[in-house]
Amino acid sequence: LAYVTAEVIDVNGNVVPYANELLHFTISGNGKIIATGNADPSGVASMQQPQHKTFQGKCLAIVQPKGNAGKIILKAEATGLKATQIIINTQ
């Protein structure tokens, strides 16, 4: 499993602690998103959806490889924010 933390950052690269943004995760390649979440103790949102709100500027996606080795591309997007992606190579 890969535990990927997504952070809302400002122009200086600092986490924006008050950010409460809905991040949408998409995946391509040899993997699947098995959970998303944040550390909000009062949160009741489903952890089995490919989107989740940030809490204190952070959110987590858990990715699982599917079978054989290969490349997984995980992308995070939110309205008004620059999209980003990470490449995970599995063996």
mmCIF file of N, CA and C in Angstrom:
data_model
loop_
_atom_site.group_PDB
_atom_site.id
_atom_site.type_symbol
_atom_site.label_atom_id
_atom_site.label_comp_id
_atom_site.label_asym_id
_atom_site.label_seq_id
_atom_site.Cartn_x
_atom_site.Cartn_y
_atom_site.Cartn_z
ATOM 1 N N LEU A 1 0.840 -1.189 0.000
ATOM 2 C CA LEU A 1 0.000 0.000 0.000
ATOM 3 C C LEU A 1 0.875 1.238 0.000
ATOM 4 N N ALA A 2 0.394 2.289 -0.640
ATOM 5 C CA ALA A 2 1.066 3.590 -0.604
ATOM 6 C C ALA A 2 0.123 4.584 0.063
ATOM 7 N N TYR A 3 0.616 5.239 1.095
ATOM 8 C CA TYR A 3 -0.141 6.267 1.807
ATOM 9 C C TYR A 3 0.365 7.609 1.305
ATOM 10 N N VAL A 4 -0.474 8.309 0.540
ATOM 11 C CA VAL A 4 -0.064 9.543 -0.118
ATOM 12 C C VAL A 4 -0.776 10.723 0.541
ATOM 13 N N THR A 5 0.006 11.653 1.084
ATOM 14 C CA THR A 5 -0.552 12.845 1.701
ATOM 15 C C THR A 5 -0.605 13.967 0.683
ATOM 16 N N ALA A 6 -1.782 14.542 0.513
ATOM 17 C CA ALA A 6 -1.961 15.712 -0.343
ATOM 18 C C ALA A 6 -2.076 16.927 0.567
ATOM 19 N N GLU A 7 -1.377 17.995 0.214
ATOM 20 C CA GLU A 7 -1.381 19.209 1.027
ATOM 21 C C GLU A 7 -1.753 20.413 0.168
ATOM 22 N N VAL A 8 -2.550 21.308 0.743
ATOM 23 C CA VAL A 8 -2.834 22.589 0.108
ATOM 24 C C VAL A 8 -1.725 23.532 0.562
ATOM 25 N N ILE A 9 -0.951 24.031 -0.408
ATOM 26 C CA ILE A 9 0.182 24.889 -0.070
ATOM 27 C C ILE A 9 0.020 26.269 -0.701
ATOM 28 N N ASP A 10 0.677 27.261 -0.083
ATOM 29 C CA ASP A 10 0.658 28.622 -0.632
ATOM 30 C C ASP A 10 1.805 28.787 -1.620
ATOM 31 N N VAL A 11 1.979 30.000 -2.147
ATOM 32 C CA VAL A 11 3.013 30.258 -3.161
ATOM 33 C C VAL A 11 4.424 30.056 -2.620
ATOM 34 N N ASN A 12 4.585 30.056 -1.294
ATOM 35 C CA ASN A 12 5.896 29.844 -0.684
ATOM 36 C C ASN A 12 6.144 28.388 -0.298
ATOM 37 N N GLY A 13 5.190 27.503 -0.610
ATOM 38 C CA GLY A 13 5.354 26.094 -0.293
ATOM 39 C C GLY A 13 4.948 25.710 1.111
ATOM 40 N N ASN A 14 4.262 26.612 1.816
ATOM 41 C CA ASN A 14 3.805 26.337 3.184
ATOM 42 C C ASN A 14 2.391 25.766 3.166
ATOM 43 N N VAL A 15 2.116 24.792 4.024
ATOM 44 C CA VAL A 15 0.771 24.235 4.147
ATOM 45 C C VAL A 15 -0.169 25.326 4.650
ATOM 46 N N VAL A 16 -1.354 25.411 4.039
ATOM 47 C CA VAL A 16 -2.376 26.374 4.450
ATOM 48 C C VAL A 16 -3.253 25.676 5.493
ATOM 49 N N PRO A 17 -3.037 25.954 6.781
ATOM 50 C CA PRO A 17 -3.694 25.172 7.842
ATOM 51 C C PRO A 17 -5.204 25.362 7.935
ATOM 52 N N TYR A 18 -5.746 26.421 7.372
ATOM 53 C CA TYR A 18 -7.189 26.655 7.438
ATOM 54 C C TYR A 18 -7.906 26.159 6.173
ATOM 55 N N ALA A 19 -7.174 25.554 5.244
ATOM 56 C CA ALA A 19 -7.778 25.083 3.997
ATOM 57 C C ALA A 19 -8.724 23.916 4.257
ATOM 58 N N ASN A 20 -9.914 24.028 3.715
ATOM 59 C CA ASN A 20 -10.947 23.004 3.838
ATOM 60 C C ASN A 20 -11.492 22.747 2.437
ATOM 61 N N GLU A 21 -10.640 22.191 1.578
ATOM 62 C CA GLU A 21 -10.949 22.019 0.161
ATOM 63 C C GLU A 21 -11.336 20.575 -0.143
ATOM 64 N N LEU A 22 -12.279 20.406 -1.062
ATOM 65 C CA LEU A 22 -12.655 19.066 -1.507
ATOM 66 C C LEU A 22 -11.691 18.646 -2.607
ATOM 67 N N LEU A 23 -10.847 17.667 -2.305
ATOM 68 C CA LEU A 23 -9.894 17.150 -3.280
ATOM 69 C C LEU A 23 -10.506 15.947 -3.996
ATOM 70 N N HIS A 24 -10.344 15.917 -5.300
ATOM 71 C CA HIS A 24 -10.802 14.805 -6.128
ATOM 72 C C HIS A 24 -9.568 14.044 -6.599
ATOM 73 N N PHE A 25 -9.524 12.767 -6.318
ATOM 74 C CA PHE A 25 -8.399 11.914 -6.712
ATOM 75 C C PHE A 25 -8.814 11.047 -7.895
ATOM 76 N N THR A 26 -7.900 10.940 -8.868
ATOM 77 C CA THR A 26 -8.089 10.013 -9.976
ATOM 78 C C THR A 26 -6.822 9.185 -10.093
ATOM 79 N N ILE A 27 -6.978 8.000 -10.604
ATOM 80 C CA ILE A 27 -5.838 7.093 -10.695
ATOM 81 C C ILE A 27 -5.835 6.439 -12.068
ATOM 82 N N SER A 28 -4.648 6.218 -12.575
ATOM 83 C CA SER A 28 -4.501 5.471 -13.821
ATOM 84 C C SER A 28 -3.304 4.552 -13.663
ATOM 85 N N GLY A 29 -3.287 3.535 -14.490
ATOM 86 C CA GLY A 29 -2.196 2.584 -14.395
ATOM 87 C C GLY A 29 -2.566 1.378 -13.562
ATOM 88 N N ASN A 30 -1.573 0.833 -12.905
ATOM 89 C CA ASN A 30 -1.669 -0.462 -12.232
ATOM 90 C C ASN A 30 -2.074 -0.359 -10.762
ATOM 91 N N GLY A 31 -3.060 0.473 -10.434
ATOM 92 C CA GLY A 31 -3.456 0.602 -9.033
ATOM 93 C C GLY A 31 -4.886 1.056 -8.871
ATOM 94 N N LYS A 32 -5.319 1.074 -7.617
ATOM 95 C CA LYS A 32 -6.659 1.566 -7.306
ATOM 96 C C LYS A 32 -6.620 2.301 -5.974
ATOM 97 N N ILE A 33 -7.530 3.249 -5.832
ATOM 98 C CA ILE A 33 -7.677 3.988 -4.575
ATOM 99 C C ILE A 33 -8.574 3.157 -3.675
ATOM 100 N N ILE A 34 -8.058 2.780 -2.499
ATOM 101 C CA ILE A 34 -8.896 1.971 -1.607
ATOM 102 C C ILE A 34 -9.497 2.796 -0.469
ATOM 103 N N ALA A 35 -8.940 3.990 -0.218
ATOM 104 C CA ALA A 35 -9.503 4.843 0.831
ATOM 105 C C ALA A 35 -8.957 6.257 0.703
ATOM 106 N N THR A 36 -9.727 7.205 1.212
ATOM 107 C CA THR A 36 -9.283 8.592 1.361
ATOM 108 C C THR A 36 -9.711 9.046 2.744
ATOM 109 N N GLY A 37 -9.056 10.045 3.267
ATOM 110 C CA GLY A 37 -9.448 10.520 4.591
ATOM 111 C C GLY A 37 -8.652 11.725 5.024
ATOM 112 N N ASN A 38 -8.966 12.170 6.225
ATOM 113 C CA ASN A 38 -8.229 13.239 6.883
ATOM 114 C C ASN A 38 -8.263 12.963 8.382
ATOM 115 N N ALA A 39 -7.689 13.805 9.152
ATOM 116 C CA ALA A 39 -7.608 13.549 10.600
ATOM 117 C C ALA A 39 -8.692 14.277 11.387
ATOM 118 N N ASP A 40 -9.733 14.729 10.710
ATOM 119 C CA ASP A 40 -10.797 15.475 11.379
ATOM 120 C C ASP A 40 -11.599 14.541 12.289
ATOM 121 N N PRO A 41 -11.522 14.726 13.606
ATOM 122 C CA PRO A 41 -12.230 13.828 14.527
ATOM 123 C C PRO A 41 -13.750 13.931 14.429
ATOM 124 N N SER A 42 -14.253 15.027 13.853
ATOM 125 C CA SER A 42 -15.704 15.171 13.726
ATOM 126 C C SER A 42 -16.191 14.798 12.326
ATOM 127 N N GLY A 43 -15.293 14.377 11.451
ATOM 128 C CA GLY A 43 -15.661 14.044 10.079
ATOM 129 C C GLY A 43 -16.466 12.758 9.991
ATOM 130 N N VAL A 44 -17.491 12.781 9.148
ATOM 131 C CA VAL A 44 -18.323 11.597 8.945
ATOM 132 C C VAL A 44 -18.396 11.205 7.467
ATOM 133 N N ALA A 45 -17.576 11.829 6.621
ATOM 134 C CA ALA A 45 -17.595 11.540 5.191
ATOM 135 C C ALA A 45 -17.072 10.130 4.934
ATOM 136 N N SER A 46 -17.589 9.523 3.882
ATOM 137 C CA SER A 46 -17.160 8.174 3.503
ATOM 138 C C SER A 46 -15.681 8.167 3.157
ATOM 139 N N MET A 47 -14.992 7.151 3.604
ATOM 140 C CA MET A 47 -13.569 6.992 3.300
ATOM 141 C C MET A 47 -13.377 6.114 2.069
ATOM 142 N N GLN A 48 -14.454 5.675 1.456
ATOM 143 C CA GLN A 48 -14.365 4.794 0.302
ATOM 144 C C GLN A 48 -14.685 5.521 -0.999
ATOM 145 N N GLN A 49 -14.673 6.822 -0.981
ATOM 146 C CA GLN A 49 -14.906 7.623 -2.171
ATOM 147 C C GLN A 49 -13.587 8.209 -2.664
ATOM 148 N N PRO A 50 -13.476 8.522 -3.955
ATOM 149 C CA PRO A 50 -12.219 9.074 -4.476
ATOM 150 C C PRO A 50 -12.090 10.588 -4.264
ATOM 151 N N GLN A 51 -12.813 11.116 -3.303
ATOM 152 C CA GLN A 51 -12.670 12.524 -2.938
ATOM 153 C C GLN A 51 -12.829 12.667 -1.433
ATOM 154 N N HIS A 52 -12.192 13.713 -0.909
ATOM 155 C CA HIS A 52 -12.287 13.972 0.523
ATOM 156 C C HIS A 52 -11.887 15.424 0.769
ATOM 157 N N LYS A 53 -12.478 16.030 1.790
ATOM 158 C CA LYS A 53 -12.076 17.390 2.162
ATOM 159 C C LYS A 53 -10.785 17.353 2.959
ATOM 160 N N THR A 54 -10.009 18.419 2.808
ATOM 161 C CA THR A 54 -8.799 18.536 3.606
ATOM 162 C C THR A 54 -9.170 18.970 5.020
ATOM 163 N N PHE A 55 -8.332 18.648 5.949
ATOM 164 C CA PHE A 55 -8.453 19.094 7.336
ATOM 165 C C PHE A 55 -7.102 19.677 7.705
ATOM 166 N N GLN A 56 -7.107 20.922 8.109
ATOM 167 C CA GLN A 56 -5.870 21.647 8.397
ATOM 168 C C GLN A 56 -4.918 21.584 7.201
ATOM 169 N N GLY A 57 -5.522 21.636 6.006
ATOM 170 C CA GLY A 57 -4.753 21.699 4.774
ATOM 171 C C GLY A 57 -4.240 20.376 4.243
ATOM 172 N N LYS A 58 -4.624 19.253 4.863
ATOM 173 C CA LYS A 58 -4.087 17.960 4.435
ATOM 174 C C LYS A 58 -5.181 16.915 4.244
ATOM 175 N N CYS A 59 -4.874 15.967 3.388
ATOM 176 C CA CYS A 59 -5.776 14.864 3.096
ATOM 177 C C CYS A 59 -4.923 13.653 2.709
ATOM 178 N N LEU A 60 -5.474 12.467 2.855
ATOM 179 C CA LEU A 60 -4.726 11.239 2.594
ATOM 180 C C LEU A 60 -5.461 10.386 1.572
ATOM 181 N N ALA A 61 -4.691 9.798 0.657
ATOM 182 C CA ALA A 61 -5.225 8.790 -0.266
ATOM 183 C C ALA A 61 -4.399 7.525 -0.074
ATOM 184 N N ILE A 62 -5.076 6.403 0.013
ATOM 185 C CA ILE A 62 -4.388 5.121 0.147
ATOM 186 C C ILE A 62 -4.564 4.368 -1.163
ATOM 187 N N VAL A 63 -3.425 3.990 -1.757
ATOM 188 C CA VAL A 63 -3.400 3.360 -3.078
ATOM 189 C C VAL A 63 -2.887 1.932 -2.941
ATOM 190 N N GLN A 64 -3.546 1.028 -3.653
ATOM 191 C CA GLN A 64 -3.135 -0.378 -3.652
ATOM 192 C C GLN A 64 -2.797 -0.803 -5.079
ATOM 193 N N PRO A 65 -1.635 -1.454 -5.262
ATOM 194 C CA PRO A 65 -1.306 -1.965 -6.592
ATOM 195 C C PRO A 65 -2.248 -3.094 -6.997
ATOM 196 N N LYS A 66 -2.464 -3.227 -8.294
ATOM 197 C CA LYS A 66 -3.294 -4.321 -8.824
ATOM 198 C C LYS A 66 -2.383 -5.339 -9.480
ATOM 199 N N GLY A 67 -2.153 -6.445 -8.817
ATOM 200 C CA GLY A 67 -1.434 -7.551 -9.428
ATOM 201 C C GLY A 67 0.018 -7.289 -9.757
ATOM 202 N N ASN A 68 0.327 -7.242 -11.019
ATOM 203 C CA ASN A 68 1.696 -7.166 -11.502
ATOM 204 C C ASN A 68 2.352 -5.811 -11.251
ATOM 205 N N ALA A 69 3.665 -5.800 -11.432
ATOM 206 C CA ALA A 69 4.437 -4.565 -11.297
ATOM 207 C C ALA A 69 4.012 -3.580 -12.376
ATOM 208 N N GLY A 70 4.195 -2.316 -12.086
ATOM 209 C CA GLY A 70 3.854 -1.298 -13.073
ATOM 210 C C GLY A 70 3.839 0.082 -12.463
ATOM 211 N N LYS A 71 3.396 1.020 -13.277
ATOM 212 C CA LYS A 71 3.362 2.424 -12.880
ATOM 213 C C LYS A 71 1.939 2.827 -12.518
ATOM 214 N N ILE A 72 1.807 3.563 -11.405
ATOM 215 C CA ILE A 72 0.526 4.097 -10.952
ATOM 216 C C ILE A 72 0.652 5.621 -10.954
ATOM 217 N N ILE A 73 -0.325 6.287 -11.536
ATOM 218 C CA ILE A 73 -0.346 7.754 -11.526
ATOM 219 C C ILE A 73 -1.562 8.198 -10.720
ATOM 220 N N LEU A 74 -1.312 8.892 -9.620
ATOM 221 C CA LEU A 74 -2.366 9.420 -8.763
ATOM 222 C C LEU A 74 -2.406 10.931 -8.945
ATOM 223 N N LYS A 75 -3.589 11.442 -9.283
ATOM 224 C CA LYS A 75 -3.757 12.881 -9.520
ATOM 225 C C LYS A 75 -4.744 13.443 -8.505
ATOM 226 N N ALA A 76 -4.448 14.644 -7.993
ATOM 227 C CA ALA A 76 -5.339 15.346 -7.062
ATOM 228 C C ALA A 76 -5.723 16.688 -7.671
ATOM 229 N N GLU A 77 -7.029 16.999 -7.617
ATOM 230 C CA GLU A 77 -7.540 18.246 -8.165
ATOM 231 C C GLU A 77 -8.570 18.845 -7.218
ATOM 232 N N ALA A 78 -8.688 20.165 -7.252
ATOM 233 C CA ALA A 78 -9.717 20.876 -6.489
ATOM 234 C C ALA A 78 -10.029 22.174 -7.215
ATOM 235 N N THR A 79 -11.244 22.611 -7.108
ATOM 236 C CA THR A 79 -11.654 23.851 -7.737
ATOM 237 C C THR A 79 -10.812 25.014 -7.211
ATOM 238 N N GLY A 80 -10.218 25.767 -8.119
ATOM 239 C CA GLY A 80 -9.427 26.931 -7.744
ATOM 240 C C GLY A 80 -7.987 26.632 -7.358
ATOM 241 N N LEU A 81 -7.610 25.364 -7.366
ATOM 242 C CA LEU A 81 -6.239 24.994 -7.013
ATOM 243 C C LEU A 81 -5.570 24.321 -8.201
ATOM 244 N N LYS A 82 -4.248 24.407 -8.247
ATOM 245 C CA LYS A 82 -3.485 23.759 -9.300
ATOM 246 C C LYS A 82 -3.476 22.244 -9.056
ATOM 247 N N ALA A 83 -3.796 21.486 -10.091
ATOM 248 C CA ALA A 83 -3.779 20.024 -9.986
ATOM 249 C C ALA A 83 -2.333 19.541 -9.888
ATOM 250 N N THR A 84 -2.161 18.389 -9.257
ATOM 251 C CA THR A 84 -0.834 17.792 -9.156
ATOM 252 C C THR A 84 -0.958 16.282 -9.252
ATOM 253 N N GLN A 85 0.150 15.633 -9.513
ATOM 254 C CA GLN A 85 0.137 14.172 -9.588
ATOM 255 C C GLN A 85 1.439 13.599 -9.088
ATOM 256 N N ILE A 86 1.375 12.312 -8.752
ATOM 257 C CA ILE A 86 2.559 11.586 -8.307
ATOM 258 C C ILE A 86 2.579 10.252 -9.070
ATOM 259 N N ILE A 87 3.773 9.820 -9.388
ATOM 260 C CA ILE A 87 3.958 8.526 -10.044
ATOM 261 C C ILE A 87 4.540 7.554 -9.028
ATOM 262 N N ILE A 88 3.884 6.415 -8.887
ATOM 263 C CA ILE A 88 4.322 5.366 -7.971
ATOM 264 C C ILE A 88 4.705 4.163 -8.816
ATOM 265 N N ASN A 89 5.928 3.718 -8.701
ATOM 266 C CA ASN A 89 6.387 2.531 -9.430
ATOM 267 C C ASN A 89 6.347 1.326 -8.505
ATOM 268 N N THR A 90 5.667 0.278 -8.947
ATOM 269 C CA THR A 90 5.584 -0.945 -8.146
ATOM 270 C C THR A 90 6.414 -2.041 -8.792
ATOM 271 N N GLN A 91 6.850 -2.960 -7.969
ATOM 272 C CA GLN A 91 7.676 -4.057 -8.469
ATOM 273 C C GLN A 91 7.101 -5.391 -8.083
#
